[in-house]
JSON list of C-alpha atoms and ligand atoms in Angstrom, two decimals:
[
{"chain": "V", "resi": 7, "resn": "MET", "atom": "CA", "xyz": [-22.10, 3.83, 1.36]},
{"chain": "V", "resi": 8, "resn": "ASN", "atom": "CA", "xyz": [-20.80, 6.36, -1.42]},
{"chain": "V", "resi": 9, "resn": "ILE", "atom": "CA", "xyz": [-16.87, 6.30, -1.68]},
{"chain": "V", "resi": 10, "resn": "LEU", "atom": "CA", "xyz": [-14.18, 7.95, -3.39]},
{"chain": "V", "resi": 11, "resn": "SER", "atom": "CA", "xyz": [-10.81, 6.59, -3.93]},
{"chain": "V", "resi": 12, "resn": "PRO", "atom": "CA", "xyz": [-8.71, 9.15, -5.35]},
{"chain": "V", "resi": 13, "resn": "SER", "atom": "CA", "xyz": [-6.01, 7.40, -7.92]},
{"chain": "V", "resi": 14, "resn": "ILE", "atom": "CA", "xyz": [-2.42, 8.61, -7.22]},
{"chain": "V", "resi": 15, "resn": "LEU", "atom": "CA", "xyz": [-1.24, 7.66, -11.00]},
{"chain": "V", "resi": 16, "resn": "ALA", "atom": "CA", "xyz": [-2.23, 11.52, -11.30]},
{"chain": "V", "resi": 17, "resn": "ALA", "atom": "CA", "xyz": [-0.43, 13.01, -8.29]},
{"chain": "V", "resi": 18, "resn": "ASP", "atom": "CA", "xyz": [2.54, 14.73, -8.34]},
{"chain": "V", "resi": 19, "resn": "CYS", "atom": "CA", "xyz": [4.90, 11.77, -7.54]},
{"chain": "V", "resi": 20, "resn": "ALA", "atom": "CA", "xyz": [7.24, 14.23, -5.55]},
{"chain": "V", "resi": 21, "resn": "ARG", "atom": "CA", "xyz": [4.60, 15.68, -3.53]},
{"chain": "V", "resi": 22, "resn": "LEU", "atom": "CA", "xyz": [2.42, 12.32, -3.08]},
{"chain": "V", "resi": 23, "resn": "GLY", "atom": "CA", "xyz": [2.53, 12.93, 0.97]},
{"chain": "V", "resi": 24, "resn": "GLU", "atom": "CA", "xyz": [1.41, 16.45, 1.04]},
{"chain": "V", "resi": 25, "resn": "GLN", "atom": "CA", "xyz": [-1.12, 15.79, -2.09]},
{"chain": "V", "resi": 26, "resn": "ILE", "atom": "CA", "xyz": [-2.57, 12.47, -0.10]},
{"chain": "V", "resi": 27, "resn": "ASP", "atom": "CA", "xyz": [-3.21, 14.58, 2.74]},
{"chain": "V", "resi": 28, "resn": "LEU", "atom": "CA", "xyz": [-5.20, 17.19, 1.12]},
{"chain": "V", "resi": 29, "resn": "ALA", "atom": "CA", "xyz": [-7.65, 14.88, -0.81]},
{"chain": "V", "resi": 30, "resn": "GLU", "atom": "CA", "xyz": [-7.91, 13.04, 3.13]},
{"chain": "V", "resi": 31, "resn": "GLN", "atom": "CA", "xyz": [-8.45, 16.20, 4.63]},
{"chain": "V", "resi": 32, "resn": "ALA", "atom": "CA", "xyz": [-11.24, 17.07, 2.03]},
{"chain": "V", "resi": 33, "resn": "GLY", "atom": "CA", "xyz": [-12.87, 13.93, 3.01]},
{"chain": "V", "resi": 34, "resn": "ALA", "atom": "CA", "xyz": [-11.81, 11.08, 0.37]},
{"chain": "V", "resi": 35, "resn": "GLN", "atom": "CA", "xyz": [-12.07, 7.51, 2.33]},
{"chain": "V", "resi": 36, "resn": "TYR", "atom": "CA", "xyz": [-9.49, 4.97, 0.36]},
{"chain": "V", "resi": 37, "resn": "LEU", "atom": "CA", "xyz": [-6.39, 5.95, -1.94]},
{"chain": "V", "resi": 38, "resn": "HIS", "atom": "CA", "xyz": [-6.34, 4.06, -5.20]},
{"chain": "V", "resi": 39, "resn": "ILE", "atom": "CA", "xyz": [-2.94, 2.49, -6.31]},
{"chain": "V", "resi": 40, "resn": "ASP", "atom": "CA", "xyz": [-2.39, 1.36, -9.75]},
{"chain": "V", "resi": 41, "resn": "ILE", "atom": "CA", "xyz": [-0.01, -1.24, -10.20]},
{"chain": "V", "resi": 42, "resn": "MET", "atom": "CA", "xyz": [1.19, -1.84, -13.93]},
{"chain": "V", "resi": 43, "resn": "ASP", "atom": "CA", "xyz": [3.51, -4.70, -15.19]},
{"chain": "V", "resi": 44, "resn": "GLY", "atom": "CA", "xyz": [4.06, -3.36, -18.66]},
{"chain": "V", "resi": 45, "resn": "MET", "atom": "CA", "xyz": [2.80, -6.91, -19.72]},
{"chain": "V", "resi": 46, "resn": "PHE", "atom": "CA", "xyz": [-1.06, -7.06, -18.55]},
{"chain": "V", "resi": 47, "resn": "VAL", "atom": "CA", "xyz": [-0.62, -3.21, -19.94]},
{"chain": "V", "resi": 48, "resn": "PRO", "atom": "CA", "xyz": [2.37, -1.66, -21.54]},
{"chain": "V", "resi": 49, "resn": "SER", "atom": "CA", "xyz": [3.17, 1.40, -18.83]},
{"chain": "V", "resi": 50, "resn": "ILE", "atom": "CA", "xyz": [4.86, 0.56, -15.61]},
{"chain": "V", "resi": 51, "resn": "SER", "atom": "CA", "xyz": [3.46, 2.63, -12.08]},
{"chain": "V", "resi": 52, "resn": "PHE", "atom": "CA", "xyz": [4.65, 1.98, -8.70]},
{"chain": "V", "resi": 53, "resn": "GLY", "atom": "CA", "xyz": [6.03, -1.15, -6.71]},
{"chain": "V", "resi": 54, "resn": "MET", "atom": "CA", "xyz": [5.60, -2.54, -3.25]},
{"chain": "V", "resi": 55, "resn": "CYS", "atom": "CA", "xyz": [8.23, 0.17, -1.78]},
{"chain": "V", "resi": 56, "resn": "VAL", "atom": "CA", "xyz": [5.81, 2.70, -2.54]},
{"chain": "V", "resi": 57, "resn": "VAL", "atom": "CA", "xyz": [2.94, 1.10, -1.01]},
{"chain": "V", "resi": 58, "resn": "SER", "atom": "CA", "xyz": [4.77, 0.36, 2.23]},
{"chain": "V", "resi": 59, "resn": "SER", "atom": "CA", "xyz": [6.38, 4.17, 2.43]},
{"chain": "V", "resi": 60, "resn": "LEU", "atom": "CA", "xyz": [2.19, 5.53, 2.11]},
{"chain": "V", "resi": 61, "resn": "ARG", "atom": "CA", "xyz": [1.45, 2.97, 4.73]},
{"chain": "V", "resi": 62, "resn": "LYS", "atom": "CA", "xyz": [3.42, 4.48, 7.88]},
{"chain": "V", "resi": 63, "resn": "TYR", "atom": "CA", "xyz": [2.16, 7.41, 6.58]},
{"chain": "V", "resi": 64, "resn": "THR", "atom": "CA", "xyz": [-1.68, 7.22, 6.24]},
{"chain": "V", "resi": 65, "resn": "ASP", "atom": "CA", "xyz": [-4.44, 5.38, 7.68]},
{"chain": "V", "resi": 66, "resn": "MET", "atom": "CA", "xyz": [-6.52, 5.68, 4.64]},
{"chain": "V", "resi": 67, "resn": "ILE", "atom": "CA", "xyz": [-7.89, 2.47, 3.11]},
{"chain": "V", "resi": 68, "resn": "PHE", "atom": "CA", "xyz": [-5.33, 1.55, 0.40]},
{"chain": "V", "resi": 69, "resn": "ASP", "atom": "CA", "xyz": [-7.34, 0.08, -3.11]},
{"chain": "V", "resi": 70, "resn": "VAL", "atom": "CA", "xyz": [-4.67, -1.68, -4.83]},
{"chain": "V", "resi": 71, "resn": "HIS", "atom": "CA", "xyz": [-5.64, -2.30, -8.53]},
{"chain": "V", "resi": 72, "resn": "LEU", "atom": "CA", "xyz": [-3.10, -4.47, -9.79]},
{"chain": "V", "resi": 73, "resn": "MET", "atom": "CA", "xyz": [-2.83, -4.34, -13.52]},
{"chain": "V", "resi": 74, "resn": "VAL", "atom": "CA", "xyz": [-0.31, -7.47, -13.29]},
{"chain": "V", "resi": 75, "resn": "GLU", "atom": "CA", "xyz": [-0.42, -10.96, -15.37]},
{"chain": "V", "resi": 76, "resn": "GLU", "atom": "CA", "xyz": [-0.91, -13.67, -12.72]},
{"chain": "V", "resi": 77, "resn": "PRO", "atom": "CA", "xyz": [-1.14, -11.72, -9.89]},
{"chain": "V", "resi": 78, "resn": "THR", "atom": "CA", "xyz": [-0.80, -14.50, -7.62]},
{"chain": "V", "resi": 79, "resn": "ARG", "atom": "CA", "xyz": [3.01, -13.94, -7.65]},
{"chain": "V", "resi": 80, "resn": "TYR", "atom": "CA", "xyz": [2.63, -10.43, -6.04]},
{"chain": "V", "resi": 81, "resn": "ALA", "atom": "CA", "xyz": [-0.76, -10.58, -4.13]},
{"chain": "V", "resi": 82, "resn": "ALA", "atom": "CA", "xyz": [1.44, -11.72, -0.91]},
{"chain": "V", "resi": 83, "resn": "ASP", "atom": "CA", "xyz": [3.46, -8.86, -1.42]},
{"chain": "V", "resi": 84, "resn": "PHE", "atom": "CA", "xyz": [1.12, -6.23, -1.61]},
{"chain": "V", "resi": 85, "resn": "ALA", "atom": "CA", "xyz": [-0.56, -7.16, 1.39]},
{"chain": "V", "resi": 86, "resn": "ARG", "atom": "CA", "xyz": [2.54, -7.29, 3.37]},
{"chain": "V", "resi": 87, "resn": "SER", "atom": "CA", "xyz": [3.01, -3.95, 2.55]},
{"chain": "V", "resi": 88, "resn": "GLY", "atom": "CA", "xyz": [-0.03, -2.26, 3.40]},
{"chain": "V", "resi": 89, "resn": "ALA", "atom": "CA", "xyz": [-2.82, -3.37, 0.89]},
{"chain": "V", "resi": 90, "resn": "ASP", "atom": "CA", "xyz": [-6.41, -3.71, 2.23]},
{"chain": "V", "resi": 91, "resn": "ILE", "atom": "CA", "xyz": [-8.19, -4.16, -0.86]},
{"chain": "V", "resi": 92, "resn": "ILE", "atom": "CA", "xyz": [-6.23, -6.01, -4.04]},
{"chain": "V", "resi": 93, "resn": "THR", "atom": "CA", "xyz": [-7.78, -5.90, -6.81]},
{"chain": "V", "resi": 94, "resn": "VAL", "atom": "CA", "xyz": [-7.07, -8.53, -10.26]},
{"chain": "V", "resi": 95, "resn": "HIS", "atom": "CA", "xyz": [-8.22, -8.25, -13.39]},
{"chain": "V", "resi": 96, "resn": "VAL", "atom": "CA", "xyz": [-10.34, -11.47, -14.62]},
{"chain": "V", "resi": 97, "resn": "GLU", "atom": "CA", "xyz": [-8.08, -11.73, -17.74]},
{"chain": "V", "resi": 98, "resn": "ALA", "atom": "CA", "xyz": [-5.05, -11.93, -16.25]},
{"chain": "V", "resi": 99, "resn": "CYS", "atom": "CA", "xyz": [-5.64, -15.06, -14.01]},
{"chain": "V", "resi": 100, "resn": "SER", "atom": "CA", "xyz": [-5.16, -18.30, -15.02]},
{"chain": "V", "resi": 101, "resn": "ASN", "atom": "CA", "xyz": [-7.20, -19.68, -11.92]},
{"chain": "V", "resi": 102, "resn": "VAL", "atom": "CA", "xyz": [-9.41, -16.29, -10.77]},
{"chain": "V", "resi": 103, "resn": "GLU", "atom": "CA", "xyz": [-11.18, -18.63, -8.02]},
{"chain": "V", "resi": 104, "resn": "GLU", "atom": "CA", "xyz": [-7.86, -19.29, -6.65]},
{"chain": "V", "resi": 105, "resn": "THR", "atom": "CA", "xyz": [-6.57, -15.58, -6.87]},
{"chain": "V", "resi": 106, "resn": "LEU", "atom": "CA", "xyz": [-9.76, -14.70, -4.64]},
{"chain": "V", "resi": 107, "resn": "ASP", "atom": "CA", "xyz": [-9.10, -17.49, -2.09]},
{"chain": "V", "resi": 108, "resn": "TRP", "atom": "CA", "xyz": [-5.29, -16.24, -1.71]},
{"chain": "V", "resi": 109, "resn": "ILE", "atom": "CA", "xyz": [-6.14, -12.71, -1.58]},
{"chain": "V", "resi": 110, "resn": "HIS", "atom": "CA", "xyz": [-8.86, -13.56, 1.35]},
{"chain": "V", "resi": 111, "resn": "SER", "atom": "CA", "xyz": [-6.41, -16.16, 3.19]},
{"chain": "V", "resi": 112, "resn": "LEU", "atom": "CA", "xyz": [-3.61, -13.15, 3.26]},
{"chain": "V", "resi": 113, "resn": "GLY", "atom": "CA", "xyz": [-7.06, -11.37, 5.21]},
{"chain": "V", "resi": 114, "resn": "ARG", "atom": "CA", "xyz": [-7.66, -8.74, 2.62]},
{"chain": "V", "resi": 115, "resn": "LYS", "atom": "CA", "xyz": [-10.38, -7.92, 0.61]},
{"chain": "V", "resi": 116, "resn": "ALA", "atom": "CA", "xyz": [-10.55, -9.39, -2.82]},
{"chain": "V", "resi": 117, "resn": "GLY", "atom": "CA", "xyz": [-12.13, -7.12, -6.08]},
{"chain": "V", "resi": 118, "resn": "LEU", "atom": "CA", "xyz": [-12.47, -8.47, -9.32]},
{"chain": "V", "resi": 119, "resn": "SER", "atom": "CA", "xyz": [-11.57, -5.96, -12.73]},
{"chain": "V", "resi": 120, "resn": "VAL", "atom": "CA", "xyz": [-13.41, -6.32, -15.87]},
{"chain": "V", "resi": 121, "resn": "LYS", "atom": "CA", "xyz": [-11.84, -4.43, -19.29]},
{"chain": "V", "resi": 122, "resn": "PRO", "atom": "CA", "xyz": [-14.21, -3.11, -21.29]},
{"chain": "V", "resi": 123, "resn": "ALA", "atom": "CA", "xyz": [-13.63, -5.44, -24.00]},
{"chain": "V", "resi": 124, "resn": "THR", "atom": "CA", "xyz": [-14.50, -8.07, -22.21]},
{"chain": "V", "resi": 125, "resn": "PRO", "atom": "CA", "xyz": [-18.33, -9.22, -21.31]},
{"chain": "V", "resi": 126, "resn": "ILE", "atom": "CA", "xyz": [-19.83, -8.21, -17.92]},
{"chain": "V", "resi": 127, "resn": "ARG", "atom": "CA", "xyz": [-21.48, -11.87, -17.73]},
{"chain": "V", "resi": 128, "resn": "SER", "atom": "CA", "xyz": [-17.79, -13.38, -17.43]},
{"chain": "V", "resi": 129, "resn": "VAL", "atom": "CA", "xyz": [-17.75, -12.24, -13.56]},
{"chain": "V", "resi": 130, "resn": "GLU", "atom": "CA", "xyz": [-21.05, -13.54, -12.73]},
{"chain": "V", "resi": 131, "resn": "LYS", "atom": "CA", "xyz": [-19.74, -17.04, -11.10]},
{"chain": "V", "resi": 132, "resn": "TYR", "atom": "CA", "xyz": [-17.45, -15.04, -9.16]},
{"chain": "V", "resi": 133, "resn": "LEU", "atom": "CA", "xyz": [-19.84, -12.43, -7.39]},
{"chain": "V", "resi": 134, "resn": "ASP", "atom": "CA", "xyz": [-20.01, -14.48, -4.40]},
{"chain": "V", "resi": 135, "resn": "LYS", "atom": "CA", "xyz": [-16.37, -14.73, -3.97]},
{"chain": "V", "resi": 136, "resn": "ILE", "atom": "CA", "xyz": [-15.52, -10.58, -4.08]},
{"chain": "V", "resi": 137, "resn": "ASP", "atom": "CA", "xyz": [-15.94, -8.01, -2.11]},
{"chain": "V", "resi": 138, "resn": "MET", "atom": "CA", "xyz": [-15.81, -5.55, -4.85]},
{"chain": "V", "resi": 139, "resn": "LEU", "atom": "CA", "xyz": [-16.29, -5.69, -8.64]},
{"chain": "V", "resi": 140, "resn": "LEU", "atom": "CA", "xyz": [-14.05, -3.03, -10.42]},
{"chain": "V", "resi": 141, "resn": "VAL", "atom": "CA", "xyz": [-15.40, -1.81, -14.05]},
{"chain": "V", "resi": 142, "resn": "MET", "atom": "CA", "xyz": [-13.27, -0.18, -16.36]},
{"chain": "V", "resi": 143, "resn": "THR", "atom": "CA", "xyz": [-14.67, 2.48, -17.96]},
{"chain": "V", "resi": 144, "resn": "VAL", "atom": "CA", "xyz": [-11.78, 3.08, -19.83]},
{"chain": "V", "resi": 145, "resn": "GLU", "atom": "CA", "xyz": [-9.10, 1.00, -21.29]},
{"chain": "V", "resi": 146, "resn": "PRO", "atom": "CA", "xyz": [-6.86, 0.04, -18.60]},
{"chain": "V", "resi": 147, "resn": "GLY", "atom": "CA", "xyz": [-2.80, 1.69, -18.60]},
{"chain": "V", "resi": 148, "resn": "PHE", "atom": "CA", "xyz": [-2.95, 5.01, -18.58]},
{"chain": "V", "resi": 149, "resn": "GLY", "atom": "CA", "xyz": [-5.01, 7.89, -16.87]},
{"chain": "V", "resi": 150, "resn": "GLY", "atom": "CA", "xyz": [-6.46, 11.24, -18.22]},
{"chain": "V", "resi": 151, "resn": "GLN", "atom": "CA", "xyz": [-8.98, 9.23, -20.76]},
{"chain": "V", "resi": 152, "resn": "ARG", "atom": "CA", "xyz": [-12.12, 9.94, -21.59]},
{"chain": "V", "resi": 153, "resn": "TYR", "atom": "CA", "xyz": [-15.05, 7.75, -19.90]},
{"chain": "V", "resi": 154, "resn": "LEU", "atom": "CA", "xyz": [-16.30, 5.19, -22.57]},
{"chain": "V", "resi": 155, "resn": "PRO", "atom": "CA", "xyz": [-19.95, 5.89, -22.56]},
{"chain": "V", "resi": 156, "resn": "ALA", "atom": "CA", "xyz": [-20.81, 2.23, -23.00]},
{"chain": "V", "resi": 157, "resn": "SER", "atom": "CA", "xyz": [-19.66, 1.85, -19.20]},
{"chain": "V", "resi": 158, "resn": "THR", "atom": "CA", "xyz": [-22.70, 2.95, -18.06]},
{"chain": "V", "resi": 159, "resn": "GLU", "atom": "CA", "xyz": [-24.82, -0.05, -18.92]},
{"chain": "V", "resi": 160, "resn": "ARG", "atom": "CA", "xyz": [-22.24, -2.13, -18.10]},
{"chain": "V", "resi": 161, "resn": "ILE", "atom": "CA", "xyz": [-22.51, -0.64, -14.47]},
{"chain": "V", "resi": 162, "resn": "ARG", "atom": "CA", "xyz": [-26.15, -1.25, -14.48]},
{"chain": "V", "resi": 163, "resn": "GLU", "atom": "CA", "xyz": [-25.96, -5.08, -15.41]},
{"chain": "V", "resi": 164, "resn": "ALA", "atom": "CA", "xyz": [-23.79, -5.58, -12.86]},
{"chain": "V", "resi": 165, "resn": "ARG", "atom": "CA", "xyz": [-25.49, -4.07, -10.13]},
{"chain": "V", "resi": 166, "resn": "LYS", "atom": "CA", "xyz": [-28.56, -6.10, -11.83]},
{"chain": "V", "resi": 167, "resn": "MET", "atom": "CA", "xyz": [-26.39, -9.35, -11.53]},
{"chain": "V", "resi": 168, "resn": "ILE", "atom": "CA", "xyz": [-25.77, -7.99, -7.51]},
{"chain": "V", "resi": 169, "resn": "LYS", "atom": "CA", "xyz": [-29.04, -7.60, -6.75]},
{"chain": "V", "resi": 170, "resn": "GLU", "atom": "CA", "xyz": [-30.42, -10.71, -8.28]},
{"chain": "V", "resi": 171, "resn": "LYS", "atom": "CA", "xyz": [-27.78, -12.94, -6.04]},
{"chain": "V", "resi": 172, "resn": "GLY", "atom": "CA", "xyz": [-28.90, -10.97, -3.13]},
{"chain": "V", "resi": 173, "resn": "LEU", "atom": "CA", "xyz": [-25.24, -10.08, -2.54]},
{"chain": "V", "resi": 174, "resn": "ASN", "atom": "CA", "xyz": [-23.70, -6.82, -0.87]},
{"chain": "V", "resi": 175, "resn": "VAL", "atom": "CA", "xyz": [-20.68, -6.17, -3.29]},
{"chain": "V", "resi": 176, "resn": "ASP", "atom": "CA", "xyz": [-19.19, -3.08, -4.08]},
{"chain": "V", "resi": 177, "resn": "ILE", "atom": "CA", "xyz": [-19.25, -1.60, -8.07]},
{"chain": "V", "resi": 178, "resn": "GLU", "atom": "CA", "xyz": [-15.91, 0.58, -8.52]},
{"chain": "V", "resi": 179, "resn": "VAL", "atom": "CA", "xyz": [-15.56, 2.36, -11.42]},
{"chain": "V", "resi": 180, "resn": "ASP", "atom": "CA", "xyz": [-12.30, 3.83, -12.62]},
{"chain": "V", "resi": 181, "resn": "GLY", "atom": "CA", "xyz": [-11.29, 5.87, -15.69]},
{"chain": "V", "resi": 182, "resn": "GLY", "atom": "CA", "xyz": [-12.23, 9.11, -16.60]},
{"chain": "V", "resi": 183, "resn": "ILE", "atom": "CA", "xyz": [-14.90, 10.09, -14.18]},
{"chain": "V", "resi": 184, "resn": "THR", "atom": "CA", "xyz": [-14.93, 13.63, -13.89]},
{"chain": "V", "resi": 185, "resn": "LYS", "atom": "CA", "xyz": [-17.33, 15.75, -11.29]},
{"chain": "V", "resi": 186, "resn": "GLN", "atom": "CA", "xyz": [-19.87, 16.17, -14.22]},
{"chain": "V", "resi": 187, "resn": "ASN", "atom": "CA", "xyz": [-20.33, 12.50, -15.35]},
{"chain": "V", "resi": 188, "resn": "VAL", "atom": "CA", "xyz": [-20.07, 11.42, -11.46]},
{"chain": "V", "resi": 189, "resn": "SER", "atom": "CA", "xyz": [-23.74, 11.14, -11.05]},
{"chain": "V", "resi": 190, "resn": "THR", "atom": "CA", "xyz": [-24.65, 9.20, -13.79]},
{"chain": "V", "resi": 191, "resn": "VAL", "atom": "CA", "xyz": [-22.40, 5.97, -12.69]},
{"chain": "V", "resi": 192, "resn": "LEU", "atom": "CA", "xyz": [-23.81, 6.37, -9.43]},
{"chain": "V", "resi": 193, "resn": "GLU", "atom": "CA", "xyz": [-27.16, 6.20, -10.64]},
{"chain": "V", "resi": 194, "resn": "ALA", "atom": "CA", "xyz": [-26.46, 3.25, -12.72]},
{"chain": "V", "resi": 195, "resn": "GLY", "atom": "CA", "xyz": [-25.28, 1.19, -9.66]},
{"chain": "V", "resi": 196, "resn": "ALA", "atom": "CA", "xyz": [-21.60, 2.40, -8.91]},
{"chain": "V", "resi": 197, "resn": "ASN", "atom": "CA", "xyz": [-21.17, 3.41, -5.48]},
{"chain": "V", "resi": 198, "resn": "VAL", "atom": "CA", "xyz": [-16.80, 3.05, -4.89]},
{"chain": "V", "resi": 199, "resn": "ILE", "atom": "CA", "xyz": [-15.50, 5.93, -7.42]},
{"chain": "V", "resi": 200, "resn": "VAL", "atom": "CA", "xyz": [-12.00, 6.34, -8.97]},
{"chain": "V", "resi": 201, "resn": "ALA", "atom": "CA", "xyz": [-10.79, 9.68, -9.96]},
{"chain": "V", "resi": 202, "resn": "GLY", "atom": "CA", "xyz": [-7.03, 10.68, -11.10]},
{"chain": "V", "resi": 203, "resn": "SER", "atom": "CA", "xyz": [-7.25, 13.82, -13.18]},
{"chain": "V", "resi": 204, "resn": "ALA", "atom": "CA", "xyz": [-10.53, 14.98, -11.83]},
{"chain": "V", "resi": 205, "resn": "VAL", "atom": "CA", "xyz": [-8.61, 14.92, -8.10]},
{"chain": "V", "resi": 206, "resn": "PHE", "atom": "CA", "xyz": [-5.08, 15.83, -8.57]},
{"chain": "V", "resi": 207, "resn": "HIS", "atom": "CA", "xyz": [-5.05, 18.33, -11.51]},
{"chain": "V", "resi": 208, "resn": "GLY", "atom": "CA", "xyz": [-5.92, 21.63, -10.03]},
{"chain": "V", "resi": 209, "resn": "ASP", "atom": "CA", "xyz": [-7.10, 22.36, -6.45]},
{"chain": "V", "resi": 210, "resn": "ILE", "atom": "CA", "xyz": [-7.12, 19.00, -4.66]},
{"chain": "V", "resi": 211, "resn": "GLY", "atom": "CA", "xyz": [-9.23, 19.75, -1.95]},
{"chain": "V", "resi": 212, "resn": "GLN", "atom": "CA", "xyz": [-11.96, 21.73, -3.86]},
{"chain": "V", "resi": 213, "resn": "ASN", "atom": "CA", "xyz": [-11.85, 18.72, -6.47]},
{"chain": "V", "resi": 214, "resn": "VAL", "atom": "CA", "xyz": [-12.05, 16.06, -3.41]},
{"chain": "V", "resi": 215, "resn": "ARG", "atom": "CA", "xyz": [-15.40, 18.55, -1.89]},
{"chain": "V", "resi": 216, "resn": "ASP", "atom": "CA", "xyz": [-17.06, 18.79, -5.34]},
{"chain": "V", "resi": 217, "resn": "MET", "atom": "CA", "xyz": [-16.88, 15.08, -5.84]},
{"chain": "V", "resi": 218, "resn": "MET", "atom": "CA", "xyz": [-17.78, 14.23, -2.05]},
{"chain": "V", "resi": 219, "resn": "ALA", "atom": "CA", "xyz": [-20.83, 16.93, -2.37]},
{"chain": "V", "resi": 220, "resn": "VAL", "atom": "CA", "xyz": [-21.89, 14.18, -5.43]},
{"chain": "V", "resi": 221, "resn": "LEU", "atom": "CA", "xyz": [-21.82, 11.22, -3.71]},
{"chain": "V", "resi": 222, "resn": "ASN", "atom": "CA", "xyz": [-23.37, 12.61, -0.50]},
{"chain": "V", "resi": 223, "resn": "ALA", "atom": "CA", "xyz": [-26.35, 13.89, -2.33]},
{"chain": "V", "resi": 224, "resn": "ALA", "atom": "CA", "xyz": [-26.63, 10.58, -4.27]},
{"chain": "V", "resi": 225, "resn": "GLU", "atom": "CA", "xyz": [-27.01, 8.99, -0.99]},
{"chain": "V", "resi": 226, "resn": "THR", "atom": "CA", "xyz": [-29.18, 11.30, 0.69]},
{"chain": "V", "resi": 227, "resn": "GLY", "atom": "CA", "xyz": [-31.39, 12.08, -2.54]},
{"chain": "V", "resi": 228, "resn": "LYS", "atom": "CA", "xyz": [-30.50, 15.81, -2.31]},
{"chain": "V", "resi": 229, "resn": "PRO", "atom": "CA", "xyz": [-29.39, 17.92, -5.43]},
{"chain": "V", "resi": 230, "resn": "ALA", "atom": "CA", "xyz": [-25.65, 19.06, -4.69]},
{"chain": "V", "resi": 231, "resn": "GLU", "atom": "CA", "xyz": [-24.72, 22.34, -4.42]},
{"chain": "V", "resi": 232, "resn": "ILE", "atom": "CA", "xyz": [-21.11, 22.37, -6.46]},
{"chain": "K", "resi": 305, "resn": "DX5", "atom": "C1", "xyz": [-5.92, 3.22, -15.64]},
{"chain": "K", "resi": 305, "resn": "DX5", "atom": "C2", "xyz": [-6.31, 3.36, -14.23]},
{"chain": "K", "resi": 305, "resn": "DX5", "atom": "C3", "xyz": [-6.82, 4.84, -13.48]},
{"chain": "K", "resi": 305, "resn": "DX5", "atom": "C4", "xyz": [-6.62, 6.23, -13.90]},
{"chain": "K", "resi": 305, "resn": "DX5", "atom": "C5", "xyz": [-7.82, 6.95, -13.61]},
{"chain": "K", "resi": 305, "resn": "DX5", "atom": "O1", "xyz": [-5.48, 2.12, -15.87]},
{"chain": "K", "resi": 305, "resn": "DX5", "atom": "O2", "xyz": [-6.86, 2.26, -13.64]},
{"chain": "K", "resi": 305, "resn": "DX5", "atom": "O3", "xyz": [-6.87, 4.50, -11.78]},
{"chain": "K", "resi": 305, "resn": "DX5", "atom": "O4", "xyz": [-5.24, 6.39, -13.12]},
{"chain": "K", "resi": 305, "resn": "DX5", "atom": "O5", "xyz": [-7.71, 8.19, -13.79]},
{"chain": "K", "resi": 305, "resn": "DX5", "atom": "P1", "xyz": [-8.49, 9.25, -14.46]},
{"chain": "K", "resi": 305, "resn": "DX5", "atom": "O6", "xyz": [-9.11, 9.39, -13.50]},
{"chain": "K", "resi": 305, "resn": "DX5", "atom": "O7", "xyz": [-7.35, 10.20, -14.83]},
{"chain": "K", "resi": 305, "resn": "DX5", "atom": "O8", "xyz": [-8.95, 8.63, -15.71]},
{"chain": "K", "resi": 306, "resn": "ZN", "atom": "ZN1", "xyz": [-7.16, 2.08, -11.32]}
]
């Protein structure tokens, strides 16, 4: 199933609830929440209190992307705050397998993410331990960057590895996804689409409807009318 996961990093934080309502009403299924620790990436974003406040506000699936060094330190806090999917970076864990097991033991889905410069093959041995693979399509740390074209081949390779192993793992893409290039990543094998600027800048409802039209069309094989 194709899923849209709007990234609140691009939202107006003073109007977060309102803007999330618009995205949800227009058909977005997940909410992508970027957690940055100022170490794994230079910037700092949201903490547990934002997640737990939003949890009381909406039933959307919380797709929490931990751009955090040694994420085992925080996985339980985010699970408690209301995360449904907890994604960690392969580059940030001293023991990837233990980290994924820890997330599952908390009763949450586990995602594993790779930065653009990390070989995609480095996640192969973990594929049977994850629910979602997050292929970063920009260098993590900031919203509003341009999609790295080399990502398309990486998504294709990831989908091939998952298929060869007969696994049912979602492939999420994150960074620089727009109405114009979303069909490229879908065609390459991604099925969970993060979009920050492309959803929250401009008319949120219309942006989500346009994106969903492409996602749904890719599933049914009919061309999207946007
Ligand atoms: C970047 C974050 C992304 C970001 C995407 O480090 O992980 O989730 O919000 O923003 P856009 O869609 O604007 O590139
Ligand atoms: Zn993200």
